[in-house]
Structures are given as C-alpha cells and as structure tokens.
Amino acid sequence: MLKTVSTAVLDIAYLRRGHLLTVCRKDENGTCSAIGAGKCPRIFA
C-alpha cells in the first residue's frame, strides 16, 4: 500500500484566462500557494 502524506493536500484549479493553468497547493495550516503564473482562487484560501 502507498502511504499518502496527510500534511499537504494538492488542489488543482483551472483558471480560464487565455490558456492559463494554475496549480494551487494547500498546506495543513490552510496556507495556499499558487504554482504558476496565476493566483489561487478564494476557494482554496
């Protein structure tokens, strides 16, 4: 069995701004950091 890391949850959000794709990562503290050229939506904040 694979052991999943419960301290970090990876959330992927697709933002339709042209061809912009933003990957949002949420920590256990609720801190969201956007990976890419976009900003994280408030759903993950």
CSV table of C-alpha atoms in Angstrom, one decimal:
chain,number,residue,atom,x,y,z
A,1,MET,CA,0.0,0.0,0.0
A,2,LEU,CA,1.1,3.5,-0.7
A,3,LYS,CA,1.3,5.9,2.2
A,4,THR,CA,-0.3,9.2,1.5
A,5,VAL,CA,1.0,12.4,3.0
A,6,SER,CA,-1.8,13.9,5.1
A,7,THR,CA,0.1,17.1,5.9
A,8,ALA,CA,-0.3,18.6,2.4
A,9,VAL,CA,-3.2,18.5,0.1
A,10,LEU,CA,-2.7,19.2,-3.6
A,11,ASP,CA,-5.5,21.0,-5.3
A,12,ILE,CA,-5.6,21.8,-9.0
A,13,ALA,CA,-7.6,24.8,-10.2
A,14,TYR,CA,-8.1,25.6,-13.8
A,15,LEU,CA,-8.4,29.3,-14.5
A,16,ARG,CA,-9.7,30.3,-17.9
A,17,ARG,CA,-7.6,33.4,-18.6
A,18,GLY,CA,-6.5,32.7,-22.1
A,19,HIS,CA,-4.5,29.5,-21.7
A,20,LEU,CA,-3.5,30.0,-18.1
A,21,LEU,CA,-3.4,26.9,-15.8
A,22,THR,CA,-2.8,27.4,-12.1
A,23,VAL,CA,-1.9,24.7,-9.7
A,24,CYS,CA,-2.8,25.5,-6.1
A,25,ARG,CA,-1.2,23.8,-3.2
A,26,LYS,CA,-2.8,23.9,0.3
A,27,ASP,CA,-0.8,23.3,3.5
A,28,GLU,CA,-2.1,21.8,6.7
A,29,ASN,CA,-2.2,25.4,8.1
A,30,GLY,CA,-4.6,26.4,5.3
A,31,THR,CA,-1.9,28.5,3.5
A,32,CYS,CA,-2.4,28.3,-0.2
A,33,SER,CA,0.4,28.9,-2.6
A,34,ALA,CA,-0.1,29.2,-6.3
A,35,ILE,CA,2.3,27.4,-8.6
A,36,GLY,CA,2.5,29.1,-12.0
A,37,ALA,CA,1.6,32.5,-13.5
A,38,GLY,CA,-1.8,32.8,-11.9
A,39,LYS,CA,-3.3,33.4,-8.5
A,40,CYS,CA,-5.1,31.0,-6.3
A,41,PRO,CA,-8.9,31.4,-6.1
A,42,ARG,CA,-10.5,32.2,-2.8
A,43,ILE,CA,-12.0,28.7,-2.6
A,44,PHE,CA,-8.6,27.4,-1.5
A,45,ALA,CA,-7.8,30.4,0.6
